Amino acid sequence: MVGLCFQINDWTLVIEENKLYRQDREVSVEPRLVNLLRFLAQHSGEVFCRDELIQHVWDGAFVTDQVVTQSIFELRKILRDGRLDNARYLVTVPKRGYKLVAETKLVNLEDTEFWKPCDRFIPVTPPVPESKLPHDSHDIIENKEEKEVTPDLSFPSGPLTRAITTISKDVEKEKKKQGSGFNSFHRWKLLAFDAFLVCILIAVIVSTAYQQTSTHITKAIDIDLIEFNYHESRNQQADTEFLADGISQKLMADLSSVGNYRVQLNKTDFTTGILPGKVVNVRVEEQQNKTYLDVEYHSNTSNKVLFSRQYRMTNANLEKVLRQSSLDLMRALGVSVSKEKMDSLMRGLPKEEGLLEMLVKANHYINQSDRESFEKGIQLLEKISEKEPDNGYISAELYIAYNAFLALNPELELINDNSIKIENLSQYLVDNYGDNTNEMLPIRIYEALAMEAIKQDKKEDAQKYLDLAFSRRESPFSYILQGKLNELNGNLESAGDAYSRAFFMDTSLETYMLSENLIFYSDLENVAYFMYRAIKPSEVRLM
């Protein structure tokens, strides 16, 4: 009987194969994730806390809450599959647990398009009881048993043993067939042919054994790459997860501005064997009505935790916590930074109490793929801008967010209100910072000025602002702008290199869409072909 499976939105979960199918996608899933998804699918719409999941899915084994949290996180990434649609799967119910909200139904695998039946089916006839046989059938059975051919080998053997044994059998059969006409020539002809087959078999075995002794390298570590992971709190409060994400992005930006490390946020599952040499985990926890920031640095090279610290965090001391946690992490990584450099990294952050936390949450929303979350981030930036209208850093962030939103949603028409807002922000930035080449300005201001210069076809000004931004740090957004400028200059090869570098630093669908649609449309199939194939591997190109 073909096994049962679950239809979860457009995914088909085949439990027997530990796989998820969707259209032309086939994803292998770890057994622990399959068991978890199967249980949630069996109880779709019901809320389960971590202890209940441990009891039902892990059979009460000693499993930490972190294992459950990480499993939920991995399932979400697999089910979303990098798509920008609004399909929802696993949601967190604050202070209660998790539930599966996707449309779920139990189906037979043979009823789906993914079932592939075997080529042929040989029915097995059940034996007839001896008591029901005719009286004279015993003699027939005995004669039949006498005529049955004895198998060549009565013991399990390897290919070489079977081949050599078959040689002698073939000689005997040929001798009986030829009768008196069988001579030594026939014997040697058979032996020569069989010996030739044996030599081929020995050559195959030797070749296979030689290949198996060679070393296969499956993974390598990039010691200059740091991966940042943010985690939701153990008490399942959504605000703490948003804060952890925003703080992770701030730490990443600071580190890339002063050190030689490359940074990336853990958003995409890679199939290559390159692993980050270092991993930084960020979590914001609520404990007894107090908020704490936990920062942990783990080395994949030595498989040890080399830095772990907790910071008490409030609205009043959030800037101080950001500065201290960034400084402590840099020291743990062996990066030296002066007080003046730290001051420049903190320049432009809003000063009024509560606005900095709002900015951190805005960074989280803008980093999400769905349109609704991005709009929430823009709304938070607008509120901060209203409180501090003369803050150039916030104005630059808002200007970039408006343009990025249009690039990520090319099907939307530019609303007049947003058009006026973009124009006013660009005029403010050009008037107040256009002639300022002071390298102590926030990098976001130079990126916003470079974007506006590209829009106005002022290529020299755009390159000047980008050089100032790159002198401080390398960022995916700066490389996207560099690619756009290179296209305007007619250098498509350099443009493709810039887009590919941005995609390497932040491998996500958002980076691809910004490269394609920001400011003007870019034909990435011709400009950055590898990047195009990474996003659209199923398409076929006729040469």
XYZ file of C-alpha atoms in Angstrom:
543
model
C 0.000 0.000 0.000
C 1.312 3.394 -0.964
C 2.089 5.513 2.105
C 0.119 8.519 3.236
C 1.353 12.053 2.910
C 0.223 15.588 3.702
C -0.662 18.443 1.361
C 0.506 21.664 3.092
C -0.467 24.647 0.938
C 1.460 23.925 -2.294
C 3.932 21.541 -0.625
C 3.492 17.757 -0.512
C 5.162 16.079 2.484
C 6.150 12.467 1.710
C 6.990 10.994 5.094
C 8.453 7.715 3.818
C 11.005 9.574 1.674
C 11.765 12.454 4.094
C 11.053 14.867 1.256
C 8.938 17.897 0.372
C 7.705 18.361 -3.203
C 6.367 21.514 -4.879
C 5.976 21.850 -8.642
C 9.559 21.402 -9.916
C 11.118 21.566 -6.450
C 12.281 18.559 -4.463
C 13.749 19.204 -0.988
C 15.284 16.559 1.273
C 14.399 17.200 4.915
C 16.025 15.890 8.081
C 13.973 13.206 9.859
C 13.576 15.356 12.980
C 12.022 18.138 10.891
C 9.799 15.639 9.073
C 8.524 14.261 12.383
C 7.855 17.766 13.674
C 6.044 18.865 10.505
C 4.023 15.643 10.419
C 2.833 16.159 14.000
C 1.871 19.780 13.358
C 0.111 18.797 10.131
C -1.861 16.129 11.987
C -2.987 18.837 14.429
C -3.217 21.804 12.062
C -4.456 24.963 13.755
C -3.672 23.722 17.287
C -1.135 25.521 19.485
C 1.666 23.521 21.125
C 4.300 24.795 23.541
C 7.875 23.557 23.477
C 7.343 21.012 26.255
C 4.394 19.484 24.397
C 6.408 19.254 21.175
C 9.278 17.590 23.026
C 6.824 15.100 24.562
C 5.017 14.206 21.306
C 7.709 14.608 18.649
C 10.864 13.670 20.551
C 9.059 11.095 22.784
C 10.046 12.981 25.930
C 13.787 12.649 25.231
C 16.188 15.097 26.822
C 15.963 17.916 24.285
C 16.603 21.581 25.052
C 14.232 24.398 24.103
C 16.887 25.639 21.689
C 16.545 22.460 19.614
C 12.799 23.051 19.250
C 13.298 26.730 18.415
C 15.968 25.970 15.820
C 13.785 23.252 14.265
C 10.853 25.668 13.910
C 13.207 28.258 12.400
C 14.563 25.771 9.837
C 11.069 24.577 8.877
C 9.977 28.160 8.237
C 12.895 28.771 5.903
C 12.277 25.526 3.992
C 8.547 26.135 3.571
C 8.924 29.776 2.508
C 11.608 28.675 -0.016
C 12.764 32.251 -0.580
C 9.410 33.315 -2.048
C 7.917 36.770 -1.691
C 4.278 35.696 -1.548
C 2.182 36.015 1.589
C 1.755 32.275 2.191
C 1.932 31.562 5.906
C 2.936 28.306 7.500
C 4.258 28.274 11.066
C 3.320 31.151 13.353
C 4.322 31.975 16.906
C 1.478 32.535 19.336
C 2.896 34.866 22.037
C 3.330 33.181 25.426
C 1.648 29.981 24.199
C 3.676 28.241 21.505
C 3.549 27.410 17.801
C 0.894 26.297 15.356
C 0.627 25.375 11.682
C -1.802 27.737 9.926
C -1.330 26.463 6.373
C -4.144 24.667 4.559
C -3.468 20.992 5.320
C -5.051 17.734 4.211
C -4.153 14.055 4.320
C -3.735 12.435 0.893
C -2.472 9.221 -0.666
C 0.856 9.483 -2.410
C -0.534 7.596 -5.413
C -3.082 10.414 -5.853
C -0.349 13.036 -6.248
C 1.746 13.905 -9.298
C 4.932 12.913 -7.478
C 4.144 9.167 -7.243
C 6.036 7.071 -9.794
C 4.755 3.452 -9.917
C 7.145 0.630 -10.729
C 7.418 -0.535 -14.341
C 5.751 -3.900 -13.877
C 3.902 -5.876 -11.249
C 4.282 -9.632 -10.964
C 1.395 -11.241 -9.069
C 2.263 -13.943 -6.583
C 0.033 -17.005 -6.719
C -0.614 -18.435 -3.265
C 0.300 -22.110 -2.812
C -2.484 -24.663 -2.974
C -2.860 -26.687 0.246
C -1.746 -30.271 -0.118
C -5.060 -31.556 1.220
C -6.914 -30.024 -1.764
C -4.696 -31.615 -4.419
C -5.967 -34.640 -6.440
C -4.738 -38.064 -5.352
C -2.556 -38.523 -8.397
C -0.984 -35.094 -8.111
C 1.755 -36.306 -5.752
C 3.425 -38.217 -8.552
C 3.278 -35.104 -10.751
C 4.911 -33.009 -8.077
C 7.661 -35.557 -7.566
C 8.395 -35.665 -11.300
C 8.418 -31.875 -11.464
C 10.904 -31.671 -8.614
C 13.180 -34.101 -10.440
C 13.129 -31.884 -13.550
C 13.960 -28.689 -11.697
C 17.436 -27.364 -12.482
C 19.795 -27.155 -9.573
C 21.061 -23.579 -9.160
C 24.665 -22.879 -10.154
C 25.685 -21.934 -6.617
C 24.223 -22.963 -3.313
C 26.102 -20.318 -1.326
C 26.296 -16.530 -1.505
C 29.270 -15.522 -3.585
C 30.952 -12.501 -5.049
C 30.996 -11.629 -8.782
C 34.426 -13.137 -9.395
C 33.517 -16.472 -7.747
C 30.264 -16.670 -9.711
C 32.095 -15.918 -12.972
C 34.736 -18.638 -12.485
C 32.141 -21.202 -11.411
C 29.996 -20.384 -14.428
C 32.958 -21.116 -16.753
C 33.057 -24.765 -15.793
C 29.281 -25.003 -16.004
C 29.289 -23.554 -19.525
C 31.926 -26.053 -20.625
C 29.869 -28.985 -19.355
C 26.705 -27.674 -21.037
C 28.517 -27.210 -24.360
C 30.015 -30.715 -24.111
C 26.563 -32.250 -23.675
C 25.205 -30.160 -26.545
C 27.981 -30.977 -29.049
C 28.261 -34.600 -28.061
C 31.028 -36.362 -29.992
C 31.689 -33.190 -32.001
C 33.014 -31.403 -28.954
C 36.802 -31.157 -29.005
C 39.593 -29.233 -27.324
C 39.134 -26.306 -29.699
C 35.607 -25.713 -28.459
C 36.805 -26.015 -24.896
C 39.561 -23.428 -25.308
C 37.275 -21.075 -27.229
C 34.809 -21.044 -24.344
C 37.552 -20.721 -21.778
C 39.175 -17.836 -23.663
C 35.921 -15.906 -23.897
C 35.145 -16.472 -20.234
C 38.696 -15.522 -19.267
C 38.249 -12.269 -21.201
C 35.101 -11.496 -19.197
C 36.919 -12.292 -15.947
C 39.761 -9.892 -16.864
C 37.271 -7.102 -17.509
C 35.604 -7.829 -14.159
C 38.942 -7.728 -12.325
C 39.845 -4.424 -14.019
C 36.530 -2.894 -12.908
C 37.034 -4.065 -9.325
C 40.594 -2.700 -9.179
C 39.523 0.620 -10.680
C 36.655 0.982 -8.218
C 38.871 0.144 -5.265
C 41.449 2.706 -6.401
C 38.842 5.435 -6.738
C 37.427 4.711 -3.297
C 40.839 5.242 -1.699
C 41.068 8.825 -3.048
C 40.231 11.704 -0.698
C 36.997 13.621 -1.243
C 36.846 17.080 0.347
C 33.234 17.901 1.157
C 33.587 21.053 3.285
C 35.948 23.978 3.735
C 35.945 26.855 6.233
C 36.314 30.516 5.299
C 37.985 31.967 8.401
C 37.339 35.540 7.213
C 33.580 35.034 6.984
C 31.359 35.729 10.010
C 27.743 34.582 9.984
C 25.237 36.364 12.234
C 22.197 34.521 13.572
C 19.397 36.150 15.529
C 17.009 34.100 17.619
C 13.586 34.642 19.065
C 13.344 34.731 22.846
C 12.500 31.648 24.830
C 9.343 33.297 26.150
C 8.139 33.754 22.557
C 7.741 37.535 22.508
C 7.833 38.887 18.972
C 9.318 42.278 19.899
C 12.461 40.654 21.255
C 13.022 38.824 17.959
C 12.693 42.098 16.047
C 15.211 43.753 18.361
C 17.645 40.848 17.974
C 17.473 41.117 14.175
C 18.010 44.893 14.160
C 20.902 44.673 16.621
C 22.491 41.902 14.520
C 22.459 44.204 11.504
C 24.013 47.036 13.534
C 26.809 44.753 14.782
C 27.400 43.506 11.232
C 27.652 47.068 9.880
C 30.074 48.116 12.641
C 32.314 45.098 12.184
C 32.517 45.427 8.407
C 33.491 49.108 8.827
C 36.593 48.501 10.945
C 37.833 44.946 10.343
C 38.904 42.790 7.432
C 36.122 40.307 8.036
C 33.234 39.688 5.672
C 29.818 39.376 7.271
C 26.527 37.820 6.263
C 23.143 37.322 7.876
C 21.926 33.747 8.012
C 19.001 33.966 5.589
C 19.792 31.478 2.835
C 20.565 27.759 2.840
C 23.651 27.086 0.725
C 24.429 23.837 -1.041
C 28.151 24.548 -1.306
C 30.755 23.216 1.093
C 31.980 26.642 2.265
C 31.294 27.233 5.963
C 31.738 30.499 7.875
C 34.736 30.408 10.162
C 32.886 32.246 12.918
C 29.268 32.475 14.031
C 27.729 35.222 16.176
C 24.397 34.471 17.863
C 22.244 37.377 19.065
C 19.220 37.002 21.316
C 17.062 39.444 23.307
C 15.417 37.926 26.383
C 12.697 39.087 28.777
C 13.370 37.843 32.310
C 11.387 39.060 35.334
C 10.244 42.203 33.503
C 13.833 43.012 32.527
C 15.327 42.945 29.029
C 18.734 41.421 28.325
C 20.873 41.254 25.205
C 22.855 38.018 24.792
C 25.794 38.007 22.348
C 27.769 34.810 21.731
C 30.727 34.224 19.398
C 31.426 30.630 18.347
C 34.433 29.487 16.307
C 33.754 26.741 13.774
C 37.494 26.181 13.446
C 37.945 25.039 17.047
C 34.264 24.285 17.730
C 34.400 26.392 20.895
C 32.493 29.357 22.304
C 35.103 32.111 22.621
C 32.893 34.989 23.762
C 29.563 35.134 25.580
C 28.166 38.164 27.370
C 24.831 39.456 28.605
C 23.815 43.147 28.750
C 20.927 44.696 30.672
C 19.001 46.791 28.152
C 16.500 49.647 28.528
C 15.253 52.449 26.282
C 17.480 54.879 28.172
C 20.736 52.933 27.763
C 20.150 51.252 24.368
C 22.804 53.371 22.617
C 25.327 52.564 25.339
C 24.553 48.834 25.054
C 24.957 48.931 21.264
C 28.313 50.657 21.599
C 29.618 48.349 24.332
C 28.438 45.096 22.743
C 29.972 46.119 19.417
C 33.257 47.062 21.087
C 33.402 43.824 23.124
C 32.706 41.681 20.058
C 35.448 43.431 18.075
C 37.953 42.850 20.847
C 36.983 39.171 21.024
C 37.610 38.924 17.271
C 40.965 40.666 17.591
C 39.872 43.901 15.905
C 41.280 47.093 17.409
C 39.177 50.242 17.201
C 39.749 53.754 18.529
C 37.264 55.868 20.466
C 36.988 58.256 17.515
C 36.112 55.384 15.205
C 33.433 54.126 17.594
C 32.007 57.636 17.790
C 31.739 57.752 14.008
C 29.953 54.378 13.967
C 27.342 55.695 16.389
C 26.934 59.042 14.583
C 23.438 59.748 13.274
C 21.551 57.479 15.674
C 18.442 59.227 17.072
C 18.904 60.722 20.536
C 15.355 61.011 21.846
C 14.410 58.139 24.151
C 12.483 55.392 22.390
C 13.483 56.432 18.859
C 16.585 54.244 18.753
C 14.548 51.160 19.610
C 12.117 52.196 16.872
C 15.043 52.425 14.411
C 16.284 48.956 15.359
C 12.817 47.498 14.732
C 12.572 49.397 11.435
C 15.786 47.716 10.278
C 14.197 44.362 11.042
C 11.053 45.062 9.018
C 12.953 46.477 6.034
C 15.082 43.334 5.991
C 11.987 41.151 5.472
C 10.849 39.948 2.061
C 7.111 40.556 2.276
C 5.600 43.890 1.282
C 3.572 44.408 4.479
C 6.630 44.161 6.740
C 8.628 46.521 4.513
C 5.855 49.109 4.705
C 5.913 48.847 8.528
C 9.620 49.630 8.459
C 9.023 52.706 6.277
C 6.299 53.916 8.635
C 8.660 53.647 11.616
C 11.355 55.594 9.753
C 8.791 58.281 8.893
C 7.884 58.656 12.580
C 11.543 59.019 13.542
C 12.055 61.576 10.758
C 9.115 63.601 12.053
C 10.735 63.728 15.521
C 14.212 64.550 14.171
C 13.723 66.233 10.770
C 17.336 67.474 10.659
C 18.876 64.016 11.130
C 20.702 63.354 7.866
C 21.268 59.677 8.651
C 17.525 59.031 9.137
C 16.704 61.042 6.002
C 19.153 58.931 3.991
C 17.718 55.690 5.399
C 14.198 56.801 4.511
C 15.215 57.919 1.010
C 16.890 54.561 0.321
C 13.899 52.677 1.794
C 11.445 54.454 -0.535
C 13.506 53.576 -3.611
C 14.178 50.003 -2.468
C 10.442 49.451 -1.889
C 9.718 50.453 -5.492
C 12.463 48.126 -6.762
C 11.159 45.172 -4.739
C 7.581 45.811 -5.904
C 7.965 46.789 -9.588
C 4.300 46.045 -10.272
C 3.236 49.001 -8.090
C 2.838 52.456 -9.534
C 4.587 55.368 -7.821
C 2.051 57.187 -5.672
C 2.158 60.987 -5.908
C 2.640 61.387 -2.155
C 5.656 59.085 -2.184
C 7.019 60.850 -5.270
C 6.887 64.165 -3.435
C 8.496 62.633 -0.332
C 11.355 61.170 -2.379
C 11.932 64.475 -4.153
C 11.939 66.465 -0.890
C 14.357 64.029 0.770
C 16.754 64.077 -2.183
C 16.726 67.879 -2.256
C 17.405 68.018 1.503
C 20.343 65.606 1.237
C 21.908 67.378 -1.743
C 21.539 70.834 -0.179
C 22.966 69.873 3.207
C 25.531 67.178 2.377
C 26.196 67.330 -1.374
C 29.396 69.386 -1.027
C 30.517 67.744 2.218
C 33.329 65.280 1.563
C 34.025 64.721 5.249
C 34.646 60.998 5.694
C 33.133 61.084 9.183
C 29.593 61.320 7.780
C 27.448 58.170 8.047
C 27.938 55.887 5.055
C 24.203 55.808 4.378
C 24.301 59.502 3.437
C 26.950 58.888 0.764
C 24.972 55.941 -0.618
C 21.820 58.105 -0.833
C 23.751 60.904 -2.563
C 25.280 58.416 -5.023
C 21.816 57.065 -5.869
C 20.462 60.550 -6.513
C 23.488 61.402 -8.678
C 22.931 58.247 -10.773
C 19.288 59.249 -11.221
C 20.392 62.671 -12.470
C 23.068 61.097 -14.732
C 25.841 62.885 -12.796
C 28.371 60.085 -13.161
C 31.406 61.841 -11.698
C 29.518 62.928 -8.570
C 28.098 59.430 -8.162
C 31.574 57.859 -8.321
C 32.904 60.413 -5.823
C 30.201 59.549 -3.282
C 30.664 55.804 -3.831
C 34.424 56.122 -3.285
C 33.725 57.835 0.042
C 31.306 55.041 1.005
C 33.760 52.289 0.027
C 36.553 53.997 1.977
C 34.543 53.326 5.122
C 33.126 49.871 4.408
C 31.949 47.536 1.659
C 28.220 46.884 1.583
C 25.914 45.034 -0.843
C 23.947 48.214 -1.515
C 27.081 50.162 -2.478
C 28.065 47.431 -4.927
C 24.562 47.497 -6.470
C 24.936 51.260 -7.008
C 28.411 50.678 -8.468
C 26.898 48.167 -10.890
C 24.268 50.699 -11.993
C 26.944 53.352 -12.532
C 29.093 50.914 -14.530
C 26.112 50.165 -16.771
C 25.644 53.889 -17.419
C 29.323 54.057 -18.378
C 28.834 51.153 -20.815
C 31.069 48.741 -18.867
C 28.773 45.727 -18.599
C 31.544 43.363 -17.483
C 32.355 45.513 -14.439
C 28.643 45.956 -13.771
C 28.178 42.172 -13.635
C 31.135 41.857 -11.258
C 29.633 44.488 -8.941
C 26.192 42.821 -8.900
C 27.772 39.402 -8.294
C 29.825 40.759 -5.391
C 26.682 42.237 -3.823
C 24.907 38.883 -4.270
C 27.871 37.056 -2.720
C 27.788 39.324 0.344
C 23.994 39.032 0.760
C 22.709 35.996 -1.112
C 18.990 36.698 -1.177
C 16.144 37.336 -3.569
C 16.007 40.940 -2.326
C 19.578 41.596 -3.502
C 18.732 40.130 -6.904
C 15.610 42.277 -7.312
C 17.436 45.439 -6.227
C 20.162 44.718 -8.767
C 17.523 44.209 -11.426
C 15.067 47.048 -10.708
C 16.750 49.766 -8.620
C 16.761 53.156 -10.467
C 16.404 51.431 -13.871
C 15.899 47.906 -15.184
C 19.005 45.772 -15.727
C 18.987 42.633 -17.880
C 20.843 40.363 -15.469
C 20.627 37.399 -17.831
C 23.188 39.171 -20.008
C 24.987 41.286 -17.391
C 25.307 38.769 -14.521
C 24.445 35.360 -15.984
C 25.593 33.250 -13.015
C 23.528 35.375 -10.653
C 20.537 35.026 -12.995
C 20.887 31.236 -13.050
C 21.163 31.093 -9.239
C 17.670 32.609 -8.950
C 16.088 31.004 -12.028
C 17.746 27.584 -12.413
C 14.761 25.878 -14.052
C 14.686 28.069 -17.140
C 16.329 26.803 -20.327
C 18.307 29.112 -22.570
C 18.605 28.300 -26.272
C 22.098 29.122 -27.541
